[in-house]
């Protein structure tokens, strides 16, 4: 477990990333190892083909959305800092401890986690999950099991439950409200990234 | 209502008084010998005096003695239970187990007073072979599977290590106490103390269930305590038998201890495999029961009981076996058998376990009235104290370690409840009777009874106020909404994906792997073909719809009187979640041709479900109409009013991908959704009366693609 700062120097922007994301040096190093592993051609950045090479990810129904979430809009590659910043959303939320110099709204706060999930739905980034977007996600997740009409009904139901301002789309606040009973920290945290 | 409470008790007391007067000596065990000489006219012994004249009325008790007495006991138990529930404020204060023990004490006292000899006691065989299996089977069948497996590590941690800690701690400390009071307790050896420790340390699932059921704590806490009480049976039984055999050996070597350690593992795993085997066989059998549906429930019970008996025969842990069997076969059996059979299974399970539990507690009370008590203040008090102390320290230490590895930490309040909720029950009681006789056995029996009574009464009664005091997180009982379910599953997939990216084998990995294995092989093998798509995502949706139509937020529980039954709501939720997860994981997987064969167009519609059919269809229709003919300037007052009235239904104005085949019927434009939850809009309702009929004609004439699976989950 090399947590000495000397090996951290190999990591680009190591110190700054540590500050920004709250990862420890050991974790950052581990993530860098993983990044280099995924980056088979040693380019220093990842492309979508590198992500698709992960076998389980291609079987995941929303795999392409997850991969897409790593890429900033308009970008074709993911460098290490973006990689880490995305993964920072999945750190468990620390409850009482505040780190010195912690960001005011750290990446792993509940709000930011929910925003990340929201963006998985809202591909066109208009701030709302429209019916079509919801249908697309449902289609991906349910696949061949369900007919089109059933999908429509389910999407209707979901929107009906969540939509409070009756604009037939789910805004981020409505999304957050509909998930208020769900333990997001539990569902969106990878324990060992603490 | 409080006035009615004594009535069933009075009835049962009078029943018992008659019984006590007529009982011959000895307990009417279920396997009692055949009744002694019956005065049947069929075998007339010439040496016996024949009756001089025919009798109009005669009493032949001995002919029916054994079953009669068994039925009377069960009747007493059930009447007491009834009385308990009618007794006004008592259930709020005193848990059912306490009341039953008190009834048992009363009955035992009556019998003792009448016959001046000890009342019948609970025989260990009757307990282990007949009374315990139904309870454990019921517990295993309704175990919340997902929650259990998510917390399995922690549960095993508490069950195995915690029990070991308690046994060794109590045993050794008691030996210390015996050494300190050599005058009265000097002849209790270390092995005896350890043996006693092993049987007194075990937390009893029966007692735990009965108390925890009445207070609704959050699911995680419930499953931790309950799972621990189930699984520590393996450890307890092994240690008990180990120390017992050590007592019979002339000397104990280190090798024996090592062998003993291996036996724990063997016992646990053996029970597991026996249970798995029988569970899979039961699932397979249930696949073929559709031609004789009436006996399908019987297989569930037979196979479970068989697994219990088999593992007891092999000296494995019967409880682990039966729980594993139930957990294994449940999903396949539920998919294979009809709804009514499912309901029957659940009802019978609840009924039997209820009767069993009641009988156990009553017998505990009755058996307390004994001749053979031996009292010793230091021993008894120190045992009580040590039980509490060791359990508390054990829980604290173990939790401190396990919290580092868990996502949801076990809070201090939860720990308190776990420690304080460690009730002892009938298992200890039966085990203590099975000890080989030695001078101080009576002391052990007395102490065990005192500990059981103390834990059940004191801890059982005070745990609820303490819980309220500590404000343990209450289990939320609301049904998760459809959007919650969808988003939760999305998050599950997301987390799984991220874990793959990061290269971490989280708990999702094993769950996903198991689900894939389950789908590919197990389900295809164990579930009959016509039931393969029995579970459908629509169930969630229509379950919610159906409940709305019924106007209730929760379905009424199937059984309510039994204290260890849960209202079915959490179970339904679990099954819904399971169904949803099962389906939401079945992504477009081309490797499974079986699924392409089974579409969702099964024709299972009934009359009851026609209304939702209307509603769904009209939803899609409205969407089509909105795209084609919706015109905000339409001056049709009813239309706009109905639009407002249907604020909760689809208001989609976007292009639906619904088939354009309705474009040829622009005249049936009126949105005719039957809005069951808003009956206050009579205007639209009038319009709807004729259009549904027209609609059904249209619909029936058109494609079958519109038929949903409309089975109701629980046709109550």
PDB file of C-alpha atoms in Angstrom, chain B residues 545-677:
ATOM      1  CA  UNK B 545     -53.084   0.107  -9.760  1.00  0.00           C
ATOM      2  CA  UNK B 546     -55.223  -2.501  -8.155  1.00  0.00           C
ATOM      3  CA  UNK B 547     -54.572  -1.117  -4.751  1.00  0.00           C
ATOM      4  CA  UNK B 548     -55.487   2.327  -5.836  1.00  0.00           C
ATOM      5  CA  UNK B 549     -58.686   1.039  -7.240  1.00  0.00           C
ATOM      6  CA  UNK B 550     -59.476  -0.605  -4.016  1.00  0.00           C
ATOM      7  CA  UNK B 551     -58.859   2.683  -2.414  1.00  0.00           C
ATOM      8  CA  UNK B 552     -56.544   1.300   0.151  1.00  0.00           C
ATOM      9  CA  UNK B 553     -52.955   2.146   0.592  1.00  0.00           C
ATOM     10  CA  UNK B 554     -51.976  -1.276   1.782  1.00  0.00           C
ATOM     11  CA  UNK B 555     -53.522  -4.606   1.143  1.00  0.00           C
ATOM     12  CA  UNK B 556     -54.954  -6.156   4.239  1.00  0.00           C
ATOM     13  CA  UNK B 557     -52.694  -8.794   5.614  1.00  0.00           C
ATOM     14  CA  UNK B 558     -53.593 -12.329   4.831  1.00  0.00           C
ATOM     15  CA  UNK B 559     -53.377 -13.456   8.425  1.00  0.00           C
ATOM     16  CA  UNK B 560     -53.378 -11.122  11.297  1.00  0.00           C
ATOM     17  CA  UNK B 561     -53.923 -12.944  14.512  1.00  0.00           C
ATOM     18  CA  UNK B 562     -50.670 -14.741  14.760  1.00  0.00           C
ATOM     19  CA  UNK B 563     -48.066 -12.845  16.590  1.00  0.00           C
ATOM     20  CA  UNK B 564     -45.200 -14.203  14.652  1.00  0.00           C
ATOM     21  CA  UNK B 565     -46.837 -13.544  11.316  1.00  0.00           C
ATOM     22  CA  UNK B 566     -45.886 -10.490   9.441  1.00  0.00           C
ATOM     23  CA  UNK B 567     -48.480  -8.542   7.568  1.00  0.00           C
ATOM     24  CA  UNK B 568     -47.882  -9.563   4.024  1.00  0.00           C
ATOM     25  CA  UNK B 569     -47.033  -6.122   2.939  1.00  0.00           C
ATOM     26  CA  UNK B 570     -43.289  -6.334   3.448  1.00  0.00           C
ATOM     27  CA  UNK B 571     -43.329  -9.719   1.828  1.00  0.00           C
ATOM     28  CA  UNK B 572     -45.262  -8.429  -1.099  1.00  0.00           C
ATOM     29  CA  UNK B 573     -42.899  -5.575  -1.405  1.00  0.00           C
ATOM     30  CA  UNK B 574     -40.059  -7.948  -1.350  1.00  0.00           C
ATOM     31  CA  UNK B 575     -41.617 -10.091  -4.010  1.00  0.00           C
ATOM     32  CA  UNK B 576     -42.362  -7.034  -6.091  1.00  0.00           C
ATOM     33  CA  UNK B 577     -38.848  -5.848  -5.727  1.00  0.00           C
ATOM     34  CA  UNK B 578     -37.597  -9.232  -6.569  1.00  0.00           C
ATOM     35  CA  UNK B 579     -39.804  -9.444  -9.606  1.00  0.00           C
ATOM     36  CA  UNK B 580     -38.722  -6.030 -10.720  1.00  0.00           C
ATOM     37  CA  UNK B 581     -35.087  -6.791 -10.206  1.00  0.00           C
ATOM     38  CA  UNK B 582     -35.423 -10.061 -11.955  1.00  0.00           C
ATOM     39  CA  UNK B 583     -36.937  -8.408 -14.940  1.00  0.00           C
ATOM     40  CA  UNK B 584     -34.906  -5.323 -14.966  1.00  0.00           C
ATOM     41  CA  UNK B 585     -31.860  -7.484 -15.108  1.00  0.00           C
ATOM     42  CA  UNK B 586     -33.048  -9.477 -17.992  1.00  0.00           C
ATOM     43  CA  UNK B 587     -31.655  -7.222 -20.595  1.00  0.00           C
ATOM     44  CA  UNK B 588     -31.644  -8.072 -24.260  1.00  0.00           C
ATOM     45  CA  UNK B 589     -29.837 -11.258 -23.774  1.00  0.00           C
ATOM     46  CA  UNK B 590     -29.735 -13.115 -26.990  1.00  0.00           C
ATOM     47  CA  UNK B 591     -28.246 -16.187 -25.377  1.00  0.00           C
ATOM     48  CA  UNK B 592     -31.568 -17.137 -23.878  1.00  0.00           C
ATOM     49  CA  UNK B 593     -33.813 -18.351 -26.623  1.00  0.00           C
ATOM     50  CA  UNK B 594     -36.308 -19.615 -24.111  1.00  0.00           C
ATOM     51  CA  UNK B 595     -37.343 -16.099 -23.393  1.00  0.00           C
ATOM     52  CA  UNK B 596     -38.189 -15.281 -26.923  1.00  0.00           C
ATOM     53  CA  UNK B 597     -40.632 -18.114 -26.911  1.00  0.00           C
ATOM     54  CA  UNK B 598     -42.525 -16.845 -23.947  1.00  0.00           C
ATOM     55  CA  UNK B 599     -44.093 -13.589 -24.687  1.00  0.00           C
ATOM     56  CA  UNK B 600     -46.401 -11.788 -22.425  1.00  0.00           C
ATOM     57  CA  UNK B 601     -49.559 -12.485 -24.277  1.00  0.00           C
ATOM     58  CA  UNK B 602     -50.972 -15.020 -21.939  1.00  0.00           C
ATOM     59  CA  UNK B 603     -54.654 -14.892 -21.839  1.00  0.00           C
ATOM     60  CA  UNK B 604     -55.344 -14.728 -18.177  1.00  0.00           C
ATOM     61  CA  UNK B 605     -57.809 -11.916 -18.115  1.00  0.00           C
ATOM     62  CA  UNK B 606     -60.720 -12.146 -15.778  1.00  0.00           C
ATOM     63  CA  UNK B 607     -63.709  -9.986 -15.394  1.00  0.00           C
ATOM     64  CA  UNK B 608     -62.240  -8.166 -12.506  1.00  0.00           C
ATOM     65  CA  UNK B 609     -59.413  -6.973 -14.569  1.00  0.00           C
ATOM     66  CA  UNK B 610     -61.314  -5.550 -17.406  1.00  0.00           C
ATOM     67  CA  UNK B 611     -61.439  -2.142 -15.905  1.00  0.00           C
ATOM     68  CA  UNK B 612     -57.714  -1.649 -15.748  1.00  0.00           C
ATOM     69  CA  UNK B 613     -57.616  -2.899 -19.288  1.00  0.00           C
ATOM     70  CA  UNK B 614     -59.800  -0.030 -20.267  1.00  0.00           C
ATOM     71  CA  UNK B 615     -57.718   2.389 -18.487  1.00  0.00           C
ATOM     72  CA  UNK B 616     -54.474   1.331 -20.002  1.00  0.00           C
ATOM     73  CA  UNK B 617     -55.860   1.265 -23.432  1.00  0.00           C
ATOM     74  CA  UNK B 618     -57.433   4.595 -23.084  1.00  0.00           C
ATOM     75  CA  UNK B 619     -54.187   5.972 -21.894  1.00  0.00           C
ATOM     76  CA  UNK B 620     -52.506   4.943 -25.033  1.00  0.00           C
ATOM     77  CA  UNK B 621     -55.393   6.090 -27.029  1.00  0.00           C
ATOM     78  CA  UNK B 622     -55.425   9.446 -25.535  1.00  0.00           C
ATOM     79  CA  UNK B 623     -51.864   9.764 -26.414  1.00  0.00           C
ATOM     80  CA  UNK B 624     -52.583   8.979 -29.955  1.00  0.00           C
ATOM     81  CA  UNK B 625     -55.482  11.316 -29.978  1.00  0.00           C
ATOM     82  CA  UNK B 626     -53.491  14.012 -28.478  1.00  0.00           C
ATOM     83  CA  UNK B 627     -51.047  13.872 -31.233  1.00  0.00           C
ATOM     84  CA  UNK B 628     -53.588  13.662 -33.924  1.00  0.00           C
ATOM     85  CA  UNK B 629     -56.532  15.638 -32.872  1.00  0.00           C
ATOM     86  CA  UNK B 630     -55.763  17.415 -29.687  1.00  0.00           C
ATOM     87  CA  UNK B 631     -56.504  20.974 -30.068  1.00  0.00           C
ATOM     88  CA  UNK B 632     -56.349  23.310 -27.146  1.00  0.00           C
ATOM     89  CA  UNK B 633     -58.938  25.555 -28.654  1.00  0.00           C
ATOM     90  CA  UNK B 634     -61.457  22.842 -28.561  1.00  0.00           C
ATOM     91  CA  UNK B 635     -64.382  24.431 -26.882  1.00  0.00           C
ATOM     92  CA  UNK B 636     -65.724  21.210 -25.574  1.00  0.00           C
ATOM     93  CA  UNK B 637     -66.190  22.040 -21.951  1.00  0.00           C
ATOM     94  CA  UNK B 638     -66.381  18.460 -20.903  1.00  0.00           C
ATOM     95  CA  UNK B 639     -63.217  17.621 -22.645  1.00  0.00           C
ATOM     96  CA  UNK B 640     -61.187  20.245 -20.925  1.00  0.00           C
ATOM     97  CA  UNK B 641     -62.871  19.564 -17.656  1.00  0.00           C
ATOM     98  CA  UNK B 642     -62.116  15.939 -17.985  1.00  0.00           C
ATOM     99  CA  UNK B 643     -58.605  16.830 -18.809  1.00  0.00           C
ATOM    100  CA  UNK B 644     -58.281  18.703 -15.601  1.00  0.00           C
ATOM    101  CA  UNK B 645     -60.017  15.941 -13.805  1.00  0.00           C
ATOM    102  CA  UNK B 646     -57.485  13.535 -15.027  1.00  0.00           C
ATOM    103  CA  UNK B 647     -54.630  15.454 -13.709  1.00  0.00           C
ATOM    104  CA  UNK B 648     -53.088  12.323 -12.467  1.00  0.00           C
ATOM    105  CA  UNK B 649     -53.234  10.375 -15.645  1.00  0.00           C
ATOM    106  CA  UNK B 650     -51.212  10.708 -18.690  1.00  0.00           C
ATOM    107  CA  UNK B 651     -51.154  14.086 -20.156  1.00  0.00           C
ATOM    108  CA  UNK B 652     -48.736  13.303 -22.779  1.00  0.00           C
ATOM    109  CA  UNK B 653     -48.773  15.529 -25.749  1.00  0.00           C
ATOM    110  CA  UNK B 654     -45.731  14.136 -27.303  1.00  0.00           C
ATOM    111  CA  UNK B 655     -45.656  11.725 -30.105  1.00  0.00           C
ATOM    112  CA  UNK B 656     -46.497   8.356 -28.798  1.00  0.00           C
ATOM    113  CA  UNK B 657     -45.304   5.342 -30.517  1.00  0.00           C
ATOM    114  CA  UNK B 658     -48.721   3.855 -30.089  1.00  0.00           C
ATOM    115  CA  UNK B 659     -49.996   2.270 -33.184  1.00  0.00           C
ATOM    116  CA  UNK B 660     -51.657   4.534 -35.654  1.00  0.00           C
ATOM    117  CA  UNK B 661     -54.418   2.087 -36.118  1.00  0.00           C
ATOM    118  CA  UNK B 662     -56.732   4.195 -34.110  1.00  0.00           C
ATOM    119  CA  UNK B 663     -56.283   7.082 -36.381  1.00  0.00           C
ATOM    120  CA  UNK B 664     -59.159   5.744 -38.363  1.00  0.00           C
ATOM    121  CA  UNK B 665     -61.512   6.290 -35.439  1.00  0.00           C
ATOM    122  CA  UNK B 666     -61.391   9.925 -34.740  1.00  0.00           C
ATOM    123  CA  UNK B 667     -64.919   9.891 -33.518  1.00  0.00           C
ATOM    124  CA  UNK B 668     -64.149   7.968 -30.404  1.00  0.00           C
ATOM    125  CA  UNK B 669     -62.066  10.829 -29.341  1.00  0.00           C
ATOM    126  CA  UNK B 670     -63.418  11.284 -25.923  1.00  0.00           C
ATOM    127  CA  UNK B 671     -60.864  10.361 -23.374  1.00  0.00           C
ATOM    128  CA  UNK B 672     -62.650   7.699 -21.584  1.00  0.00           C
ATOM    129  CA  UNK B 673     -60.305   6.632 -18.940  1.00  0.00           C
ATOM    130  CA  UNK B 674     -62.126   5.369 -15.977  1.00  0.00           C
ATOM    131  CA  UNK B 675     -60.673   7.303 -13.208  1.00  0.00           C
ATOM    132  CA  UNK B 676     -61.397   5.189 -10.236  1.00  0.00           C
ATOM    133  CA  UNK B 677     -59.603   7.260  -7.777  1.00  0.00           C
TER     134      UNK B 677
END
